[in-house]
Short mmCIF file of C-alpha atoms and ligand atoms in Angstrom, two decimals:
data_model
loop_
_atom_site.label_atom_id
_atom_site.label_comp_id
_atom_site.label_asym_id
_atom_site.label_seq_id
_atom_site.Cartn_x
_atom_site.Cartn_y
_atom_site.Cartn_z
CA UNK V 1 -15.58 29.19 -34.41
CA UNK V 2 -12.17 30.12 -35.52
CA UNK V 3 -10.13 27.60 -38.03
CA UNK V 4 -7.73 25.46 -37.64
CA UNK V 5 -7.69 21.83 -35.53
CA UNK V 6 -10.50 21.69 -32.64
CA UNK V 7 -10.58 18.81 -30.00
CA UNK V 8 -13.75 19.48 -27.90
CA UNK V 9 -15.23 16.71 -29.17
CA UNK V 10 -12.32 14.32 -28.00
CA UNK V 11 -12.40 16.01 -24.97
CA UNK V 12 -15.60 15.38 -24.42
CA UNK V 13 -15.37 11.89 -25.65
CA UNK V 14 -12.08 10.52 -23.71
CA UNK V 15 -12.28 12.59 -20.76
CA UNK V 16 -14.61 12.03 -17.83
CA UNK V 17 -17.82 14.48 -17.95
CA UNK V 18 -16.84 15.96 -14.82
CA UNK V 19 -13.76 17.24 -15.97
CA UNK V 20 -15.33 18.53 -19.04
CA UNK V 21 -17.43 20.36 -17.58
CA UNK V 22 -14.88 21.54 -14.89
CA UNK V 23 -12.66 22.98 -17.54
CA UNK V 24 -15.70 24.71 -19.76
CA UNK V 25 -17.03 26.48 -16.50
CA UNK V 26 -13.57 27.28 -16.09
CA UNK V 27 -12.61 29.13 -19.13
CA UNK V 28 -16.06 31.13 -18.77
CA UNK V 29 -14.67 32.34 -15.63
CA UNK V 30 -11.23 33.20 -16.72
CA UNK V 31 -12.82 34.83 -19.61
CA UNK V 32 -15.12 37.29 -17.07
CA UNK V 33 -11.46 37.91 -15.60
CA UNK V 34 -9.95 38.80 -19.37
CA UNK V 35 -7.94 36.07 -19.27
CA UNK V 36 -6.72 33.43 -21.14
CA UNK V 37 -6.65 29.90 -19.90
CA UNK V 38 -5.24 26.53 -21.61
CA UNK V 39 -4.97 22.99 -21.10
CA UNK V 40 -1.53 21.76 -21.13
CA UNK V 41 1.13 18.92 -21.47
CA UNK V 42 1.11 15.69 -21.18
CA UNK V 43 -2.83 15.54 -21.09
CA UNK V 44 -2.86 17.24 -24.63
CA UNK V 45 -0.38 14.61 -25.84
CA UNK V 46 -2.27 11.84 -24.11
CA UNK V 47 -5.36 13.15 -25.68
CA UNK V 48 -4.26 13.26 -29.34
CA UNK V 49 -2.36 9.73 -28.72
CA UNK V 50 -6.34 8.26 -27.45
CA UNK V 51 -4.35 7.31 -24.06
CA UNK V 52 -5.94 7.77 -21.02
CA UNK V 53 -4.80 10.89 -18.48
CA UNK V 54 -6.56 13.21 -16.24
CA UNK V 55 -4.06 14.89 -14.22
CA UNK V 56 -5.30 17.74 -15.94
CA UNK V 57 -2.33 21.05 -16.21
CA UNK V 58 -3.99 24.34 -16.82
CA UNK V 59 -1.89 27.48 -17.15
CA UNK V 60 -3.14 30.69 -17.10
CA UNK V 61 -2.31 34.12 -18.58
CA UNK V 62 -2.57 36.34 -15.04
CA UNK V 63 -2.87 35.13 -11.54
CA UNK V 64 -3.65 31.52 -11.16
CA UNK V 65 -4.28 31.83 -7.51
CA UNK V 66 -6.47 34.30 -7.65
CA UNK V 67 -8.26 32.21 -10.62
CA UNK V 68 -7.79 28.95 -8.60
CA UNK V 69 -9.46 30.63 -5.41
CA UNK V 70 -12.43 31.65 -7.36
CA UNK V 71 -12.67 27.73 -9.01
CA UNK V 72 -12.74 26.39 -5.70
CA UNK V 73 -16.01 28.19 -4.79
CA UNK V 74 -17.42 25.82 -7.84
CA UNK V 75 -16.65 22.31 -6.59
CA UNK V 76 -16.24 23.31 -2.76
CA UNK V 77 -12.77 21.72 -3.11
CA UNK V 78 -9.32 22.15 -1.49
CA UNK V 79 -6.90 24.55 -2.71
CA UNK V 80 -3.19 24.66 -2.00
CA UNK V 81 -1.24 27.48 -2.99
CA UNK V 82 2.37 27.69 -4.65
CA UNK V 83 2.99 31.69 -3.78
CA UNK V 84 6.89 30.92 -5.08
CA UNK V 85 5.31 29.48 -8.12
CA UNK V 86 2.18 31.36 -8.44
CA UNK V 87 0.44 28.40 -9.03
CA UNK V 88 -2.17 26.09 -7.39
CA UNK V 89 -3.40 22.44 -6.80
CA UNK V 90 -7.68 21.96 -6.67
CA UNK V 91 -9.08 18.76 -5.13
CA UNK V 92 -11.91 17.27 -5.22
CA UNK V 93 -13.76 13.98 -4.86
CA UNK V 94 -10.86 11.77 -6.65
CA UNK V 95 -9.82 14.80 -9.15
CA UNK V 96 -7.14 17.16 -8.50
CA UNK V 97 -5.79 20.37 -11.29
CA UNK V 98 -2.77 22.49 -11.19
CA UNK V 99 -3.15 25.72 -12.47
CA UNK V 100 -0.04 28.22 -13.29
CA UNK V 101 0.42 31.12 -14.29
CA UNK V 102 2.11 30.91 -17.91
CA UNK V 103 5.97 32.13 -17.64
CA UNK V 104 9.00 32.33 -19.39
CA UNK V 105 12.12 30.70 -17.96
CA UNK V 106 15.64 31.80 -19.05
CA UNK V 107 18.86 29.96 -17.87
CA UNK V 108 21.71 31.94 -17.07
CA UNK V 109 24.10 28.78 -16.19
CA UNK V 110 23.48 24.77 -17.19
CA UNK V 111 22.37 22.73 -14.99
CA UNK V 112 20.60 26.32 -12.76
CA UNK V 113 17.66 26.52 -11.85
CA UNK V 114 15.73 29.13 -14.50
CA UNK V 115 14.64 32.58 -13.48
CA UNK V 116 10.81 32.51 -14.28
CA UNK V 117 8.79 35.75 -14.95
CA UNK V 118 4.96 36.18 -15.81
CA UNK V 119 4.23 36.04 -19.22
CA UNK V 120 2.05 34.81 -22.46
CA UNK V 121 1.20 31.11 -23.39
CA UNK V 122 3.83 30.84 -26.03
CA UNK V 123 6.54 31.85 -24.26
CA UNK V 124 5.15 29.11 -21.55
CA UNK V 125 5.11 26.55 -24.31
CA UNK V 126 8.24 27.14 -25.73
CA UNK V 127 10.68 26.35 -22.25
CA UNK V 128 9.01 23.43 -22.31
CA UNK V 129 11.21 19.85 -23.12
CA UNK V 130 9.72 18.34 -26.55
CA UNK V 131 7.35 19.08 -28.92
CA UNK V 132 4.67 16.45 -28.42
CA UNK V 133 4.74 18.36 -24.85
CA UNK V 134 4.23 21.52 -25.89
CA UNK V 135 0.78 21.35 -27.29
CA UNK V 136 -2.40 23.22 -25.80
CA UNK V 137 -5.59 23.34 -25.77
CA UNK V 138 -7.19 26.71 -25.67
CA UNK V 139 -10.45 27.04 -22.97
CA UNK V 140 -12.22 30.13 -23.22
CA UNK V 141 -15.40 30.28 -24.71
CA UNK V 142 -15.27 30.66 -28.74
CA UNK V 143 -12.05 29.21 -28.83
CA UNK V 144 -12.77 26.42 -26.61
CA UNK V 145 -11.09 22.84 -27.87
CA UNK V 146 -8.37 24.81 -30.08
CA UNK V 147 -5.35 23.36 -30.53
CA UNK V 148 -2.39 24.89 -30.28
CA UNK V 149 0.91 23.63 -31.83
CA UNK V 150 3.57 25.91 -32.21
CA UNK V 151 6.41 23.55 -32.71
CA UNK V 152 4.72 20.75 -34.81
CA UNK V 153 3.92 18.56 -31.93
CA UNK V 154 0.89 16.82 -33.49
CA UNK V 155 3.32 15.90 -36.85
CA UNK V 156 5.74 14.23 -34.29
CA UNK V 157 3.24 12.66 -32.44
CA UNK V 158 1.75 10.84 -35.98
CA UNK V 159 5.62 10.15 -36.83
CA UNK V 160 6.36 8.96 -33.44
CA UNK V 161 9.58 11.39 -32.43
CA UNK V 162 10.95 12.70 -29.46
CA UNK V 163 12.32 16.06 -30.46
CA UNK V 164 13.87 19.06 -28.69
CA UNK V 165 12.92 22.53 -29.32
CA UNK V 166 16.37 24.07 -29.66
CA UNK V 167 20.06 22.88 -29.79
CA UNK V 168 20.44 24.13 -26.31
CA UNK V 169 17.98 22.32 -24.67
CA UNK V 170 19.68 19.26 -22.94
CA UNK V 171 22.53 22.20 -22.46
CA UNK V 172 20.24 24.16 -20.67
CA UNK V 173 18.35 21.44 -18.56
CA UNK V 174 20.14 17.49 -18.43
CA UNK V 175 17.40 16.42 -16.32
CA UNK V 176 16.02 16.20 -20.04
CA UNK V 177 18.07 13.60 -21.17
CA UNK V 178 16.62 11.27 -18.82
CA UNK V 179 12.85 12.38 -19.41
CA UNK V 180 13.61 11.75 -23.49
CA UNK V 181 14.70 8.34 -22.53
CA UNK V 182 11.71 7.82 -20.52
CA UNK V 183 9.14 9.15 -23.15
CA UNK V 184 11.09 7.10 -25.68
CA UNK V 185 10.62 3.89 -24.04
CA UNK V 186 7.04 4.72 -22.26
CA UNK V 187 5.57 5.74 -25.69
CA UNK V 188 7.74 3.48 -28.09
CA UNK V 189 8.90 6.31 -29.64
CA UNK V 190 12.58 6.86 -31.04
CA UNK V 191 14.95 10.34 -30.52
CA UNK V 192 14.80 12.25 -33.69
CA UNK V 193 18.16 12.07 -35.52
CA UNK V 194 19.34 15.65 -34.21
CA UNK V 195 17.41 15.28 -30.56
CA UNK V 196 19.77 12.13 -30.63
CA UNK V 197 23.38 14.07 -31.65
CA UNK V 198 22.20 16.53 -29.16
CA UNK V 199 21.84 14.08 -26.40
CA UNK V 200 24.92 12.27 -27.14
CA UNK V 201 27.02 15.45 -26.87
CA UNK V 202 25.01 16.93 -23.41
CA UNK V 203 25.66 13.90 -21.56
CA UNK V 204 28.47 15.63 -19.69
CA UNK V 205 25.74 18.00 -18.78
CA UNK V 206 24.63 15.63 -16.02
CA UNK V 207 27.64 16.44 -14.16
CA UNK V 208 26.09 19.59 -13.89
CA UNK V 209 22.47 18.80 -12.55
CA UNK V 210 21.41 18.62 -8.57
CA UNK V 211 21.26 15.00 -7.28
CA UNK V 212 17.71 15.90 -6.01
CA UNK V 213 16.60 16.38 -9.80
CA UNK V 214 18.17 13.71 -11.16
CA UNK V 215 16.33 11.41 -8.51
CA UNK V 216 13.31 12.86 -8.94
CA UNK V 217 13.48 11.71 -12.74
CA UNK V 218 14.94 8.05 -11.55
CA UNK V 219 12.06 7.75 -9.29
CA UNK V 220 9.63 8.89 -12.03
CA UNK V 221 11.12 6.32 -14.43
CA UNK V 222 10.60 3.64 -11.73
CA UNK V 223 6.99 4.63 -11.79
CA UNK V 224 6.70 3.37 -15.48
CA UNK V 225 5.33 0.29 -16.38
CA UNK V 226 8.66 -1.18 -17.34
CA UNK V 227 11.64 0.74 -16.04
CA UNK V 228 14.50 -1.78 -17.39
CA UNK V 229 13.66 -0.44 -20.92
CA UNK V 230 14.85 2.94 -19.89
CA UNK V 231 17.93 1.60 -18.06
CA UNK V 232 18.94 -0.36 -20.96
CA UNK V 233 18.58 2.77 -23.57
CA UNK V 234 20.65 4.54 -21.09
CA UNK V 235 23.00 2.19 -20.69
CA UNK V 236 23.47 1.59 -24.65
CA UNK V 237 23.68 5.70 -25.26
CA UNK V 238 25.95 5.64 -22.12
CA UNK V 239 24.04 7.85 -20.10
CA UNK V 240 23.65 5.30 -16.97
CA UNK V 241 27.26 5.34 -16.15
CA UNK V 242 26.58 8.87 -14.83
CA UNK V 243 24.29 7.61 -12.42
CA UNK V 244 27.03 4.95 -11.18
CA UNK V 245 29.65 3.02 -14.00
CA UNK V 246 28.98 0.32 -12.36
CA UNK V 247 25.09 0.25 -12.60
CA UNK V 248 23.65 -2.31 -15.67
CA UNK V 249 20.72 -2.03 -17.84
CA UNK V 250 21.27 -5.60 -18.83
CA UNK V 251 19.01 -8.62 -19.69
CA UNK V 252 19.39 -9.58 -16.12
CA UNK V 253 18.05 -6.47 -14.49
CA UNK V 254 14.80 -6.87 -17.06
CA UNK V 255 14.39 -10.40 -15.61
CA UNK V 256 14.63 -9.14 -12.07
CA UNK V 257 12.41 -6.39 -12.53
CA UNK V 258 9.50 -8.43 -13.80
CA UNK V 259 9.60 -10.81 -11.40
CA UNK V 260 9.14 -7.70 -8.50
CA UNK V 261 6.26 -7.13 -10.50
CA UNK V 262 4.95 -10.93 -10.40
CA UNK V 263 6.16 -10.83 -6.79
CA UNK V 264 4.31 -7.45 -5.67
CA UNK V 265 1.35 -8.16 -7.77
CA UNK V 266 -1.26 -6.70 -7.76
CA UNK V 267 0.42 -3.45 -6.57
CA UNK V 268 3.17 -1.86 -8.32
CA UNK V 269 6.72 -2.66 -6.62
CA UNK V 270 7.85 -0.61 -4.80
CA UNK V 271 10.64 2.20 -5.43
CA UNK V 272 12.60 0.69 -2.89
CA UNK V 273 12.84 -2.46 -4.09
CA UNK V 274 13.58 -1.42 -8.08
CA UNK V 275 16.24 0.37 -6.64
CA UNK V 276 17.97 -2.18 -4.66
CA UNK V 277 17.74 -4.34 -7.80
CA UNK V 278 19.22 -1.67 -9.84
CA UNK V 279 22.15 -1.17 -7.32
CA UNK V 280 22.78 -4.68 -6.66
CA UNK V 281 25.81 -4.87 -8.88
CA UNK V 282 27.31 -2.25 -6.80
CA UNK V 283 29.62 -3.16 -3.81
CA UNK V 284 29.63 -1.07 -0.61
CA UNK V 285 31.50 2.17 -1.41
CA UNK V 286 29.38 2.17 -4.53
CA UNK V 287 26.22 1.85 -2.98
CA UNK V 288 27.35 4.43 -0.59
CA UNK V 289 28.52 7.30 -3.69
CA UNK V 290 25.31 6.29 -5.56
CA UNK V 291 23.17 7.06 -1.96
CA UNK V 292 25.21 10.87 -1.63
CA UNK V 293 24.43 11.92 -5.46
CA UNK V 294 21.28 11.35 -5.35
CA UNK V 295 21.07 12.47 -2.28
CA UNK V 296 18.21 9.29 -1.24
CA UNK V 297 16.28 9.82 1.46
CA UNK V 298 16.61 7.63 4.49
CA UNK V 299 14.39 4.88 3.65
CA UNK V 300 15.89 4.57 0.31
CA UNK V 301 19.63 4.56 1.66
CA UNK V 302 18.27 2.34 3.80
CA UNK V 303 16.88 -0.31 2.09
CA UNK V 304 20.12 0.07 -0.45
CA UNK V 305 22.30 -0.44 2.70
CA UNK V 306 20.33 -3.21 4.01
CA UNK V 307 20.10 -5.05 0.97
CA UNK V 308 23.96 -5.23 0.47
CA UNK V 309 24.06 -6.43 3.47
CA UNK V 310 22.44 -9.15 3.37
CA UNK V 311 23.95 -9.94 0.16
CA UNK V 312 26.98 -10.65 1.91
CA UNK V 313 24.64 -13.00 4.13
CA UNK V 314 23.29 -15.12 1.65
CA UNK V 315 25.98 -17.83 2.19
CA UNK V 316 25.09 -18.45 5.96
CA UNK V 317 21.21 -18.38 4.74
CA UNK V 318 21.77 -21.07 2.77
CA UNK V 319 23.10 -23.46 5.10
CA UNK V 320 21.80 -26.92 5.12
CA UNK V 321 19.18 -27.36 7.93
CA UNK V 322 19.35 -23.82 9.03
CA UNK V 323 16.60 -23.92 11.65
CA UNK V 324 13.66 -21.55 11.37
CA UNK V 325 14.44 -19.56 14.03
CA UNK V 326 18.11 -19.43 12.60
CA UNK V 327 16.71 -17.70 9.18
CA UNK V 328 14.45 -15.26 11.87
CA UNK V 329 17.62 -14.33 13.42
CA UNK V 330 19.29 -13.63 10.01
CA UNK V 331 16.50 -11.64 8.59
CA UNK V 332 14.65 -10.11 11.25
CA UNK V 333 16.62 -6.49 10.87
CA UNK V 334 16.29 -6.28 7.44
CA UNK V 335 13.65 -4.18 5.24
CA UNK V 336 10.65 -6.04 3.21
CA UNK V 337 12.23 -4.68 0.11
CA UNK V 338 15.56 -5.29 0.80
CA UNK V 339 14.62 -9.07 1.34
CA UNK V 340 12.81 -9.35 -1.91
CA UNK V 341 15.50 -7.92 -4.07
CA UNK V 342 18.00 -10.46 -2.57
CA UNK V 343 15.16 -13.04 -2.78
CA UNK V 344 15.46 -12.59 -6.32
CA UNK V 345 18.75 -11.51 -7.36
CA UNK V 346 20.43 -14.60 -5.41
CA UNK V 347 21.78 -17.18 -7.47
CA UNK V 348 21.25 -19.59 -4.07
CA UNK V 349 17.50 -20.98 -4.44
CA UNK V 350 18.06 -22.44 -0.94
CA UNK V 351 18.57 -18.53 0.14
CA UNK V 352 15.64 -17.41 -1.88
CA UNK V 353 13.41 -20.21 -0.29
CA UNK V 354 14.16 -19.18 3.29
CA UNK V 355 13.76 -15.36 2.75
CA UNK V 356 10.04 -16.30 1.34
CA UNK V 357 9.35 -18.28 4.37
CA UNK V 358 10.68 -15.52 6.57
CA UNK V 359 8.68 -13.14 4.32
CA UNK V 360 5.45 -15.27 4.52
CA UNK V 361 4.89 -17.02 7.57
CA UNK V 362 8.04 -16.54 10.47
CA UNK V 363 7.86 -12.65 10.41
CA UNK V 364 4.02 -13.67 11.92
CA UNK V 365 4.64 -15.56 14.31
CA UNK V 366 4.21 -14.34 17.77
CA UNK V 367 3.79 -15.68 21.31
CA UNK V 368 1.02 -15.67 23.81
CA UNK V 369 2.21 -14.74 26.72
CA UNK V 370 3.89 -10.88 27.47
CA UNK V 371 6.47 -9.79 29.94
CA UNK V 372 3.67 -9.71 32.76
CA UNK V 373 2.39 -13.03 31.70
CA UNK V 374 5.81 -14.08 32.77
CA UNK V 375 6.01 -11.98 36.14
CA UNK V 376 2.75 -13.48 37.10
CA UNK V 377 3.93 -17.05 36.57
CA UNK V 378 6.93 -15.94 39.13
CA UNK V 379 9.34 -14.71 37.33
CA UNK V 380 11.51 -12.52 38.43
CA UNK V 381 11.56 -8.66 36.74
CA UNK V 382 15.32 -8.56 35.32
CA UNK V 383 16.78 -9.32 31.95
CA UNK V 384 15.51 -12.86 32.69
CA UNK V 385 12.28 -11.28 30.86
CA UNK V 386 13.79 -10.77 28.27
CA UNK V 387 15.69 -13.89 27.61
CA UNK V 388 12.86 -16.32 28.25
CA UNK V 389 10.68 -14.18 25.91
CA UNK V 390 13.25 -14.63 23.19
CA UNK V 391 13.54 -18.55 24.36
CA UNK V 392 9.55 -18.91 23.94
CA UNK V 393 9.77 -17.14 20.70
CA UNK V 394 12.08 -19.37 19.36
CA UNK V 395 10.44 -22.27 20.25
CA UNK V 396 7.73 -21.09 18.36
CA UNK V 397 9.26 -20.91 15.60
CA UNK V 398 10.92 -24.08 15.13
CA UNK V 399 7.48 -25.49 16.14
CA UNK V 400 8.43 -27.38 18.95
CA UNK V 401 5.61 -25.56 21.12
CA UNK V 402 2.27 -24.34 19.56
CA UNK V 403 -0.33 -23.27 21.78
CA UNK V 404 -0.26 -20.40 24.95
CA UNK V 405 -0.49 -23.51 27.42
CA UNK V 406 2.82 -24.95 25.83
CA UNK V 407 4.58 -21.82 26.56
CA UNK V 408 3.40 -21.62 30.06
CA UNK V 409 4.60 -25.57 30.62
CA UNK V 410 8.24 -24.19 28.96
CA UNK V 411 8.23 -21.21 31.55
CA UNK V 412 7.43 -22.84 34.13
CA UNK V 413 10.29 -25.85 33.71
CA UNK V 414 12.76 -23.05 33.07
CA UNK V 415 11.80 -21.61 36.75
CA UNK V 416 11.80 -25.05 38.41
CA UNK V 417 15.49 -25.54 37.00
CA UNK V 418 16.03 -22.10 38.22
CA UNK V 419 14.74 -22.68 41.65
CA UNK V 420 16.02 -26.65 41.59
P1 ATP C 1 3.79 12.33 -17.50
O1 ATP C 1 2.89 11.73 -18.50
O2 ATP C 1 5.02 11.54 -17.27
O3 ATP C 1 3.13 12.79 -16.24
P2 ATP C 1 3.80 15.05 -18.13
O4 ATP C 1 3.98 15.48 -19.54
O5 ATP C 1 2.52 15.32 -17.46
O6 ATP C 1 4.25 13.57 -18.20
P3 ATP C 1 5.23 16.35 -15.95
O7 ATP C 1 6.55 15.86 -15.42
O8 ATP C 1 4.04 16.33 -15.09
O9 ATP C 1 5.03 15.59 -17.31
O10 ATP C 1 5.48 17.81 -16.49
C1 ATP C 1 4.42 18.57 -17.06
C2 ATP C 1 4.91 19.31 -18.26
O11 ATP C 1 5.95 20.22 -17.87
C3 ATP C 1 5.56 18.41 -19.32
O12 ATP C 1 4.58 17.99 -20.25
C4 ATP C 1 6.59 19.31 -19.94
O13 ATP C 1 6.00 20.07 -20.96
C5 ATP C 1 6.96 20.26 -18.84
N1 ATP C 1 8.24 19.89 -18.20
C6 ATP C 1 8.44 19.10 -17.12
N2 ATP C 1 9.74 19.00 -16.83
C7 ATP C 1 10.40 19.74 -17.74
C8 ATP C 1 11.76 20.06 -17.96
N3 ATP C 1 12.74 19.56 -17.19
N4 ATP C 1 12.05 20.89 -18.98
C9 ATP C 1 11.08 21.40 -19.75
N5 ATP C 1 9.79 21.13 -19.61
C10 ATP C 1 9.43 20.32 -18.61
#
């Protein structure tokens, strides 16, 4: 066995047998094919740091489709390919891999997309975005579980540092800026003194970045465990104003944000709803230039449009003695997480308590009979339908009927003032 650090034995200790042996069959294989083949990432990081993390990243030197095909045959799994990216996802049972083929990236304008060409693991490591991410793990058989750390990732794991590999690096790729944040805060980790300089001067660079990319990071962060810590290291090295001036990563946004997670417990909250927390300080052209640069999808824009709606709602919620099917009618258009932000971003608590009762128990209530109920009883087809539906619905909801047979007695006094 060649010198130098070897991590089989964590491997094999932290990771789950299955993938152990997944990745030692695989670097047999790769080795039959002359190639080279290497665990990657954040796995490698997680690994040294005794976290836990199987989305395992394996890059290749050659073809990973062709070496992903011949994997598949192993674990009768599903393959999808990446032609664009010569790369490849494997699933199977509750495990999935990406294989790529190791490349070199060069940037001919910030902000660009890179052009990518085939190349050797080193070159692969070293476009990558900070050293604790650009250690690997080599698979092939007499090297397997050898580390390899070209840019003294393992010394800035034990020291706890987020560092760049080269002065250019937030230049060449802003999206950075907001995965260092995220690392910093996910890992309790600080920027190293020149990563921080660096960072400070790029943040025009986020000017240049797509909106899609710079969402895609957003939504990543909201995936953490606690997102506010981000927001408020951005806003405090001024990086959230380029997402909107307006936005906050204040004490009160941390307060919000962990009661969504008491509220949605035991699930995660959802995107949506961090989001329409985040923008809440925003007023309606805001909401609306935040929506176009990150270019949100629908349901996002949504629920950011339908929260600042209601916002401007809340007064008329809160109206003494506002009968239950008056809060229905209020809230009925409005989307689940739209509700809950307001629910808990409203200084009102006599808002807050009738969005939870919407929430919990009026959005379920329904009535017995149907449109054809209603014909059958003699009613005439005709917007009538309609209208008495609505009337029985209502009725229901302020409890004043509570069973199929009280809806029947209401129809059939509405048709005998009709017919009277
Ligand atoms: P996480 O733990 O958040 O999943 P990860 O390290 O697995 O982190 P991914 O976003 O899945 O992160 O990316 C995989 C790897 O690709 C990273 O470890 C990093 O080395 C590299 N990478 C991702 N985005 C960039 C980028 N914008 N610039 C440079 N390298 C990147």
């Amino acid at each position: 066995m060649p010198k130098g650090i070897n991590l089989a034995s964590k491997m094999e200790k932290q990771l789950p047998a299955e993938l152990v042996n997944f990745m030692w069959i695989a670097g047999e294989i790769a080795r039959t094919r002359g190639q080279s083949l290497y665990l990657v990432g954040g796995v490698v990081r997680d690994l040294l740091l005794g976290q836990a993390n199987f989305d395992l990243d394996l890059v290749v030197e050659g073809d990973a489709i062709e070496l992903a095909k011949e994997l598949k045959r192993l674990n009768q799994g599903k393959i999808t390919t990446y032609p664009r990216f010569n790369s490849a996802k494997l699933r199977w049972d509750k495990w999935s891999v990406d294989l790529a083929t190791a490349r070199s990236e060069t940037y001919e304008k910030p902000g660009a997309l890179p052009s990518v060409k085939p190349s050797l693991i080193d070159n692969d490591l070293s476009r990558r975005d900070f050293t604790i991410n650009t250690m690997a793990i080599r698979l092939n058989p007499g090297y397997y579980g050898k580390l390899i750390d070209l840019y003294g990732g393992r010394n800035d794991l034990k020291h706890k540092l987020i560092r760049v590999l080269h002065e250019k690096s937030f230049t060449d790729d802003a999206t950075r800026i907001w995965r260092g944040l995220r690392y910093e805060q996910r890992l309790d980790f600080h920027l190293e003194r020149n990563t921080l300089k660096l960072l400070k001067r790029d943040i025009p660079m986020l000017d240049t970045t797509s909106g899609d990319r710079i969402r895609y990071e957003i939504e990543c962060i909201l995936q953490e465990k606690y997102p506010e810590k981000v927001f408020r290291r951005a806003e405090e090295l001024g990086v959230l104003p380029k997402l909107h001036p307006a936005l906050k990563g204040n004490g009160w946004l941390a307060e919000k944000f962990e009661q969504a997670r008491q509220l949605s417990s035991p699930e995660p909250p959802e995107v949506g709803l961090y989001l329409a927390l985040l923008a809440y300080p925003l007023i309606n052209e805001e909401t609306e230039r935040l929506i176009s640069h990150l270019r949100l999808p629908k349901s996002s824009a949504q629920t950011l449009r339908d929260s600042i709606s209601l916002k401007s709602k809340l007064r008329l919620l809160a109206t003494p003695g506002l009968s239950p099917s008056g809060i229905y009618r209020l809230l009925d258009a409005y989307s689940p997480p739209a509700l809950m932000a307001n629910s808990l971003a409203t200084e009102s608590p006599a808002a807050s308590q009738n969005i939870h009762l919407f929430l919990n128990r009026l959005k379920y209530i329904e009535i017995s009979l149907t449109g054809e109920d209603l014909m059958r009883l003699g009613v005439v087809p005709g917007p009538h339908i309609r209208e008495l539906l609505e009337l029985l619905h209502e009725a229901r909801l302020d409890g004043k009927i509570t069973t199929k047979q009280d809806e029947e007695e209401v129809v059939k006094g509405w048709l005998a003032t009709k017919q009277g």
